[in-house]
């Protein structure tokens, strides 16, 4: 098992910091990345060509997780960390799922709600500000708990798996993908890279994919399966694809935004080359996990 952690003083108010980060960068994400705030997925050997390749690749990641976890059409879904509603609107629109989406960012709730209305999906989707560990998640109410690239922000991961288990009906499915760290010890340079990534991406720690499996099993999940999608998602951090070279208005505009809004904006831009290095060296990984709540046939 491998776990890399930021010092406690950085994580003391993590929920507020994550919410502020996504509030202050919501328009940048929408402008530069679209409304899927997660990695793209490519076959081995494929690479992104232009920024126009982003949406097909990020939608592919959603389809891969749907397939990996076997999400059934019409499922009642708790979407933990719904972002701008990209995955939620896919699940509602293509699979007829009913979505209860939560996020730490009010800006994201506004965008997700507006997009649902534009796409005629308001009747099957709801979005609100809530911390998954803050209490108030309905118990036994969901067929699926879906967490696309949100678990890496959550400081108490064993508690997340316990909340997810309680939220599901017996036979319900957990489906997630998350950033992780390579199994085994890291050298000093690798540890320093991870520490900078944690700081810039507002993450409390990174665990290995195998550590996630153990946490799911310890919480009481059955049929736990994991997959390593690092190679398939690494192209997400290609510098052109991430549009790092062309933040709207160039570097001067970026610095002006940082002065107006604070450090979150600089973190958004600083993180891309660090993640590129993390993924290409295999120090930072992307893991998928699915599991079933025992007690009934799926
Ligand atoms: C990288 S974004 C992913 C957004 C979305 N899942 C997607 O794929 O487009 C991370 C999301 O996790 C949410 N998040 C982080 N920690 C959370 C927590 N403790 N409770 C609820 N949401 C959380 C953030 O607010 C944000 O919406």
Short mmCIF file of C-alpha atoms and ligand atoms in Angstrom, two decimals:
data_model
loop_
_atom_site.label_atom_id
_atom_site.label_comp_id
_atom_site.label_asym_id
_atom_site.label_seq_id
_atom_site.Cartn_x
_atom_site.Cartn_y
_atom_site.Cartn_z
CA UNK A 1 0.00 0.00 0.00
CA UNK A 2 1.24 3.53 -0.72
CA UNK A 3 -0.16 6.81 0.59
CA UNK A 4 1.24 10.30 0.02
CA UNK A 5 -0.15 13.00 2.32
CA UNK A 6 0.04 16.78 2.70
CA UNK A 7 0.81 18.12 6.20
CA UNK A 8 -2.29 18.51 8.40
CA UNK A 9 -2.26 22.31 8.47
CA UNK A 10 -2.96 22.38 4.74
CA UNK A 11 -5.90 20.00 5.01
CA UNK A 12 -7.56 21.54 8.09
CA UNK A 13 -10.15 23.45 6.01
CA UNK A 14 -9.99 21.30 2.94
CA UNK A 15 -13.71 21.34 2.09
CA UNK A 16 -13.76 25.14 2.00
CA UNK A 17 -10.57 25.20 -0.06
CA UNK A 18 -11.95 22.70 -2.61
CA UNK A 19 -15.22 24.64 -2.90
CA UNK A 20 -13.35 27.93 -3.33
CA UNK A 21 -11.04 26.39 -5.93
CA UNK A 22 -13.95 25.17 -8.08
CA UNK A 23 -16.00 28.36 -7.54
CA UNK A 24 -13.15 30.58 -8.70
CA UNK A 25 -12.10 28.43 -11.64
CA UNK A 26 -15.55 27.37 -12.89
CA UNK A 27 -15.50 29.68 -15.90
CA UNK A 28 -11.90 28.73 -16.74
CA UNK A 29 -12.76 25.04 -16.70
CA UNK A 30 -15.85 25.70 -18.82
CA UNK A 31 -13.88 27.81 -21.29
CA UNK A 32 -10.75 25.65 -21.58
CA UNK A 33 -11.97 22.13 -20.72
CA UNK A 34 -15.74 22.19 -21.34
CA UNK A 35 -18.18 20.86 -18.77
CA UNK A 36 -16.58 17.46 -18.23
CA UNK A 37 -14.08 18.13 -15.46
CA UNK A 38 -12.30 14.82 -15.74
CA UNK A 39 -9.71 13.00 -17.83
CA UNK A 40 -10.12 11.78 -21.39
CA UNK A 41 -9.73 8.11 -22.36
CA UNK A 42 -7.93 6.82 -25.45
CA UNK A 43 -6.90 3.44 -26.77
CA UNK A 44 -3.19 2.65 -26.28
CA UNK A 45 -1.17 4.41 -28.98
CA UNK A 46 -3.86 7.02 -29.67
CA UNK A 47 -3.10 10.60 -28.67
CA UNK A 48 -5.23 13.74 -28.63
CA UNK A 49 -4.73 15.87 -31.73
CA UNK A 50 -6.48 19.12 -30.94
CA UNK A 51 -8.65 20.65 -28.26
CA UNK A 52 -11.65 19.51 -30.31
CA UNK A 53 -10.77 15.95 -29.29
CA UNK A 54 -11.53 16.70 -25.65
CA UNK A 55 -15.28 16.03 -25.52
CA UNK A 56 -15.19 12.66 -27.37
CA UNK A 57 -12.37 11.53 -25.07
CA UNK A 58 -14.00 12.71 -21.83
CA UNK A 59 -17.32 11.20 -22.90
CA UNK A 60 -15.43 7.96 -23.62
CA UNK A 61 -14.23 7.93 -19.99
CA UNK A 62 -17.85 8.13 -18.82
CA UNK A 63 -18.80 5.26 -21.17
CA UNK A 64 -15.84 3.20 -19.96
CA UNK A 65 -16.91 3.56 -16.32
CA UNK A 66 -20.54 2.80 -17.21
CA UNK A 67 -19.36 -0.38 -18.95
CA UNK A 68 -16.82 -1.35 -16.29
CA UNK A 69 -19.37 -1.05 -13.47
CA UNK A 70 -22.36 -2.29 -15.49
CA UNK A 71 -24.61 0.70 -14.77
CA UNK A 72 -28.20 -0.25 -15.62
CA UNK A 73 -30.50 2.14 -17.51
CA UNK A 74 -32.99 3.93 -15.26
CA UNK A 75 -30.78 3.67 -12.14
CA UNK A 76 -31.24 6.06 -9.25
CA UNK A 77 -27.75 7.60 -8.91
CA UNK A 78 -25.98 9.57 -6.18
CA UNK A 79 -23.30 11.55 -8.10
CA UNK A 80 -20.61 12.46 -5.55
CA UNK A 81 -18.72 15.48 -6.87
CA UNK A 82 -21.01 16.26 -9.81
CA UNK A 83 -18.96 19.20 -11.12
CA UNK A 84 -20.74 21.02 -13.96
CA UNK A 85 -22.99 18.01 -14.48
CA UNK A 86 -21.16 16.45 -17.45
CA UNK A 87 -21.39 12.80 -16.30
CA UNK A 88 -24.80 13.34 -14.67
CA UNK A 89 -26.36 14.66 -17.87
CA UNK A 90 -24.87 11.76 -19.83
CA UNK A 91 -26.36 9.24 -17.38
CA UNK A 92 -29.72 11.03 -17.34
CA UNK A 93 -29.87 11.70 -21.07
CA UNK A 94 -28.46 8.48 -22.54
CA UNK A 95 -29.42 5.96 -19.84
CA UNK A 96 -32.53 7.56 -18.38
CA UNK A 97 -30.99 7.61 -14.88
CA UNK A 98 -32.30 9.81 -12.07
CA UNK A 99 -29.47 11.86 -10.59
CA UNK A 100 -28.93 13.39 -7.18
CA UNK A 101 -25.72 15.38 -7.66
CA UNK A 102 -23.65 16.92 -4.86
CA UNK A 103 -20.59 19.18 -4.98
CA UNK A 104 -18.75 21.59 -2.69
CA UNK A 105 -19.10 24.43 -5.23
CA UNK A 106 -22.17 26.67 -5.56
CA UNK A 107 -20.90 27.84 -8.97
CA UNK A 108 -20.91 24.25 -10.16
CA UNK A 109 -24.47 23.72 -8.90
CA UNK A 110 -25.55 26.78 -10.89
CA UNK A 111 -23.89 25.54 -14.09
CA UNK A 112 -25.14 21.96 -13.74
CA UNK A 113 -28.69 23.14 -13.03
CA UNK A 114 -28.67 25.51 -16.01
CA UNK A 115 -27.28 22.84 -18.35
CA UNK A 116 -29.90 20.35 -17.21
CA UNK A 117 -32.62 22.87 -18.04
CA UNK A 118 -31.07 23.56 -21.48
CA UNK A 119 -31.03 19.84 -22.23
CA UNK A 120 -34.56 19.23 -20.95
CA UNK A 121 -33.28 17.02 -18.11
CA UNK A 122 -34.38 19.02 -15.06
CA UNK A 123 -37.04 16.45 -14.23
CA UNK A 124 -34.47 13.68 -13.80
CA UNK A 125 -31.63 15.65 -12.20
CA UNK A 126 -31.06 17.67 -9.05
CA UNK A 127 -27.84 19.36 -7.92
CA UNK A 128 -26.97 20.84 -4.53
CA UNK A 129 -24.02 21.92 -2.41
CA UNK A 130 -23.21 19.18 0.10
CA UNK A 131 -20.17 17.43 1.52
CA UNK A 132 -20.52 13.67 1.08
CA UNK A 133 -19.04 13.26 4.57
CA UNK A 134 -21.23 15.98 6.08
CA UNK A 135 -24.25 13.77 6.86
CA UNK A 136 -27.68 13.95 5.26
CA UNK A 137 -27.14 11.33 2.52
CA UNK A 138 -30.28 9.18 2.27
CA UNK A 139 -29.65 5.55 3.29
CA UNK A 140 -30.52 2.59 1.06
CA UNK A 141 -31.91 5.02 -1.50
CA UNK A 142 -29.63 4.55 -4.51
CA UNK A 143 -28.97 1.88 -7.12
CA UNK A 144 -25.62 3.48 -7.92
CA UNK A 145 -23.09 5.69 -6.13
CA UNK A 146 -21.02 7.35 -8.87
CA UNK A 147 -17.85 9.32 -8.09
CA UNK A 148 -15.92 10.45 -11.16
CA UNK A 149 -12.63 12.05 -10.08
CA UNK A 150 -13.85 13.39 -6.75
CA UNK A 151 -12.48 10.85 -4.25
CA UNK A 152 -8.95 12.25 -4.49
CA UNK A 153 -10.27 15.47 -2.87
CA UNK A 154 -11.89 13.62 0.05
CA UNK A 155 -9.64 13.43 3.12
CA UNK A 156 -11.27 10.48 4.93
CA UNK A 157 -11.53 7.81 2.22
CA UNK A 158 -12.50 4.92 4.52
CA UNK A 159 -15.44 7.10 5.66
CA UNK A 160 -16.39 7.74 2.01
CA UNK A 161 -16.67 4.00 1.35
CA UNK A 162 -18.82 3.60 4.48
CA UNK A 163 -21.16 6.43 3.40
CA UNK A 164 -21.39 4.97 -0.11
CA UNK A 165 -22.25 1.53 1.27
CA UNK A 166 -25.02 2.98 3.47
CA UNK A 167 -26.42 5.06 0.59
CA UNK A 168 -26.85 2.02 -1.67
CA UNK A 169 -29.70 -0.47 -1.61
CA UNK A 170 -28.58 -4.12 -1.23
CA UNK A 171 -27.17 -5.15 -4.61
CA UNK A 172 -26.43 -1.52 -5.48
CA UNK A 173 -23.23 -0.60 -7.35
CA UNK A 174 -20.35 1.72 -6.53
CA UNK A 175 -18.62 3.16 -9.62
CA UNK A 176 -15.66 5.49 -9.37
CA UNK A 177 -12.46 6.59 -10.95
CA UNK A 178 -9.86 8.62 -9.12
CA UNK A 179 -6.31 9.85 -9.24
CA UNK A 180 -3.95 7.61 -7.30
CA UNK A 181 -0.25 7.07 -6.65
CA UNK A 182 2.02 4.28 -7.80
CA UNK A 183 2.31 1.26 -5.52
CA UNK A 184 5.63 1.04 -3.64
CA UNK A 185 8.05 3.60 -2.20
CA UNK A 186 8.77 6.88 -4.02
CA UNK A 187 12.18 8.50 -4.12
CA UNK A 188 12.72 12.07 -2.91
CA UNK A 189 12.11 13.70 -6.33
CA UNK A 190 8.93 11.67 -6.87
CA UNK A 191 7.65 12.55 -3.39
CA UNK A 192 8.34 16.23 -4.07
CA UNK A 193 6.39 16.02 -7.34
CA UNK A 194 3.42 14.44 -5.55
CA UNK A 195 3.58 17.08 -2.79
CA UNK A 196 3.39 19.88 -5.40
CA UNK A 197 0.48 18.16 -7.14
CA UNK A 198 -1.40 17.81 -3.84
CA UNK A 199 -0.90 21.51 -3.15
CA UNK A 200 -1.90 22.78 -6.59
CA UNK A 201 -4.84 20.42 -7.09
CA UNK A 202 -6.18 20.92 -3.53
CA UNK A 203 -5.82 17.25 -2.61
CA UNK A 204 -5.23 15.97 0.95
CA UNK A 205 -3.39 12.82 -0.12
CA UNK A 206 -3.12 10.20 -2.84
CA UNK A 207 -3.50 6.47 -2.19
CA UNK A 208 -2.53 3.60 -4.46
CA UNK A 209 -5.20 1.79 -6.47
CA UNK A 210 -4.64 -1.28 -4.30
CA UNK A 211 -5.22 0.80 -1.16
CA UNK A 212 -8.61 1.84 -2.56
CA UNK A 213 -9.52 -1.81 -3.04
CA UNK A 214 -8.67 -2.57 0.59
CA UNK A 215 -10.73 0.37 1.83
CA UNK A 216 -13.76 -0.77 -0.19
CA UNK A 217 -13.44 -4.32 1.15
CA UNK A 218 -12.93 -3.09 4.74
CA UNK A 219 -16.14 -1.03 4.48
CA UNK A 220 -18.06 -4.19 3.56
CA UNK A 221 -18.30 -4.03 -0.23
CA UNK A 222 -18.27 -7.29 -2.21
CA UNK A 223 -17.11 -8.07 -5.76
CA UNK A 224 -14.51 -5.29 -5.63
CA UNK A 225 -12.75 -4.87 -8.98
CA UNK A 226 -10.13 -2.30 -9.93
CA UNK A 227 -8.49 -1.25 -13.19
CA UNK A 228 -5.46 0.89 -13.95
CA UNK A 229 -6.39 3.45 -16.62
CA UNK A 230 -3.20 5.54 -16.38
CA UNK A 231 -1.98 4.81 -19.90
CA UNK A 232 -5.43 5.34 -21.41
CA UNK A 233 -5.90 8.74 -19.70
CA UNK A 234 -2.35 10.18 -19.75
CA UNK A 235 -2.99 12.13 -22.97
CA UNK A 236 -5.28 14.41 -20.94
CA UNK A 237 -2.16 16.18 -19.69
CA UNK A 238 -0.56 16.77 -23.11
CA UNK A 239 0.20 20.44 -22.90
CA UNK A 240 -1.53 21.40 -26.15
CA UNK A 241 -4.57 19.33 -25.33
CA UNK A 242 -4.86 20.98 -21.91
CA UNK A 243 -4.71 24.31 -23.80
CA UNK A 244 -2.08 25.53 -21.41
CA UNK A 245 -0.41 27.52 -24.15
CA UNK A 246 -3.48 29.58 -24.81
CA UNK A 247 -5.31 30.61 -21.67
CA UNK A 248 -7.76 33.17 -23.06
CA UNK A 249 -5.89 36.48 -23.32
CA UNK A 250 -2.49 34.91 -22.68
CA UNK A 251 -0.23 35.03 -19.65
CA UNK A 252 -0.94 38.68 -18.80
CA UNK A 253 -4.64 37.90 -18.56
CA UNK A 254 -3.89 34.88 -16.38
CA UNK A 255 -1.90 37.06 -13.95
CA UNK A 256 -4.67 39.65 -13.89
CA UNK A 257 -7.18 36.90 -13.06
CA UNK A 258 -4.90 35.69 -10.27
CA UNK A 259 -4.69 39.18 -8.77
CA UNK A 260 -8.48 39.53 -8.90
CA UNK A 261 -9.41 36.10 -7.60
CA UNK A 262 -6.46 34.73 -5.68
CA UNK A 263 -4.16 31.75 -5.82
CA UNK A 264 -6.76 29.25 -7.08
CA UNK A 265 -6.37 30.59 -10.62
CA UNK A 266 -2.61 30.09 -10.59
CA UNK A 267 -3.07 26.59 -9.19
CA UNK A 268 -5.32 25.75 -12.14
CA UNK A 269 -2.54 26.60 -14.60
CA UNK A 270 0.39 25.37 -12.49
CA UNK A 271 -1.10 21.91 -12.08
CA UNK A 272 -1.08 20.88 -15.75
CA UNK A 273 2.71 20.40 -16.29
CA UNK A 274 2.99 18.71 -12.89
CA UNK A 275 0.24 16.25 -13.77
CA UNK A 276 1.82 15.70 -17.18
CA UNK A 277 5.04 14.68 -15.45
CA UNK A 278 3.21 12.59 -12.86
CA UNK A 279 1.30 10.59 -15.47
CA UNK A 280 4.15 10.18 -17.96
CA UNK A 281 6.50 8.91 -15.23
CA UNK A 282 3.77 6.67 -13.79
CA UNK A 283 4.12 8.22 -10.31
CA UNK A 284 0.53 9.47 -10.46
CA UNK A 285 -2.04 7.01 -11.77
CA UNK A 286 -5.71 6.83 -12.66
CA UNK A 287 -7.63 3.98 -11.07
CA UNK A 288 -11.18 2.76 -11.60
CA UNK A 289 -13.05 0.77 -8.96
CA UNK A 290 -16.41 -0.91 -8.90
CA UNK A 291 -18.02 -2.91 -6.09
CA UNK A 292 -21.40 -4.21 -4.99
CA UNK A 293 -23.29 -3.81 -1.73
CA UNK A 294 -23.96 -7.36 -0.51
CA UNK A 295 -27.43 -8.58 0.21
CA UNK A 296 -29.35 -8.98 -3.03
CA UNK A 297 -28.92 -10.00 -6.65
CA UNK A 298 -27.95 -7.11 -8.99
C1 LIG B 1 -12.46 17.11 -10.70
S1 LIG B 1 -14.11 17.59 -10.26
C2 LIG B 1 -15.05 16.29 -11.05
C3 LIG B 1 -16.43 16.75 -11.46
C4 LIG B 1 -17.31 15.73 -12.18
N1 LIG B 1 -17.38 14.47 -11.47
C5 LIG B 1 -16.84 15.48 -13.59
O1 LIG B 1 -16.35 14.36 -13.85
O2 LIG B 1 -17.00 16.35 -14.45
C6 LIG B 1 -14.19 17.16 -8.52
C7 LIG B 1 -15.55 17.35 -7.90
O3 LIG B 1 -15.57 16.74 -6.60
C8 LIG B 1 -16.30 17.57 -5.72
N2 LIG B 1 -15.95 17.22 -4.34
C9 LIG B 1 -14.73 17.20 -3.77
N3 LIG B 1 -14.82 16.84 -2.47
C10 LIG B 1 -16.14 16.63 -2.20
C11 LIG B 1 -16.87 16.26 -1.04
N4 LIG B 1 -16.26 16.05 0.13
N5 LIG B 1 -18.22 16.16 -1.12
C12 LIG B 1 -18.84 16.40 -2.31
N6 LIG B 1 -18.20 16.75 -3.45
C13 LIG B 1 -16.86 16.87 -3.40
C14 LIG B 1 -15.91 18.97 -6.16
O4 LIG B 1 -16.77 19.94 -5.63
C15 LIG B 1 -16.00 18.79 -7.68
O5 LIG B 1 -17.33 18.93 -8.08
#
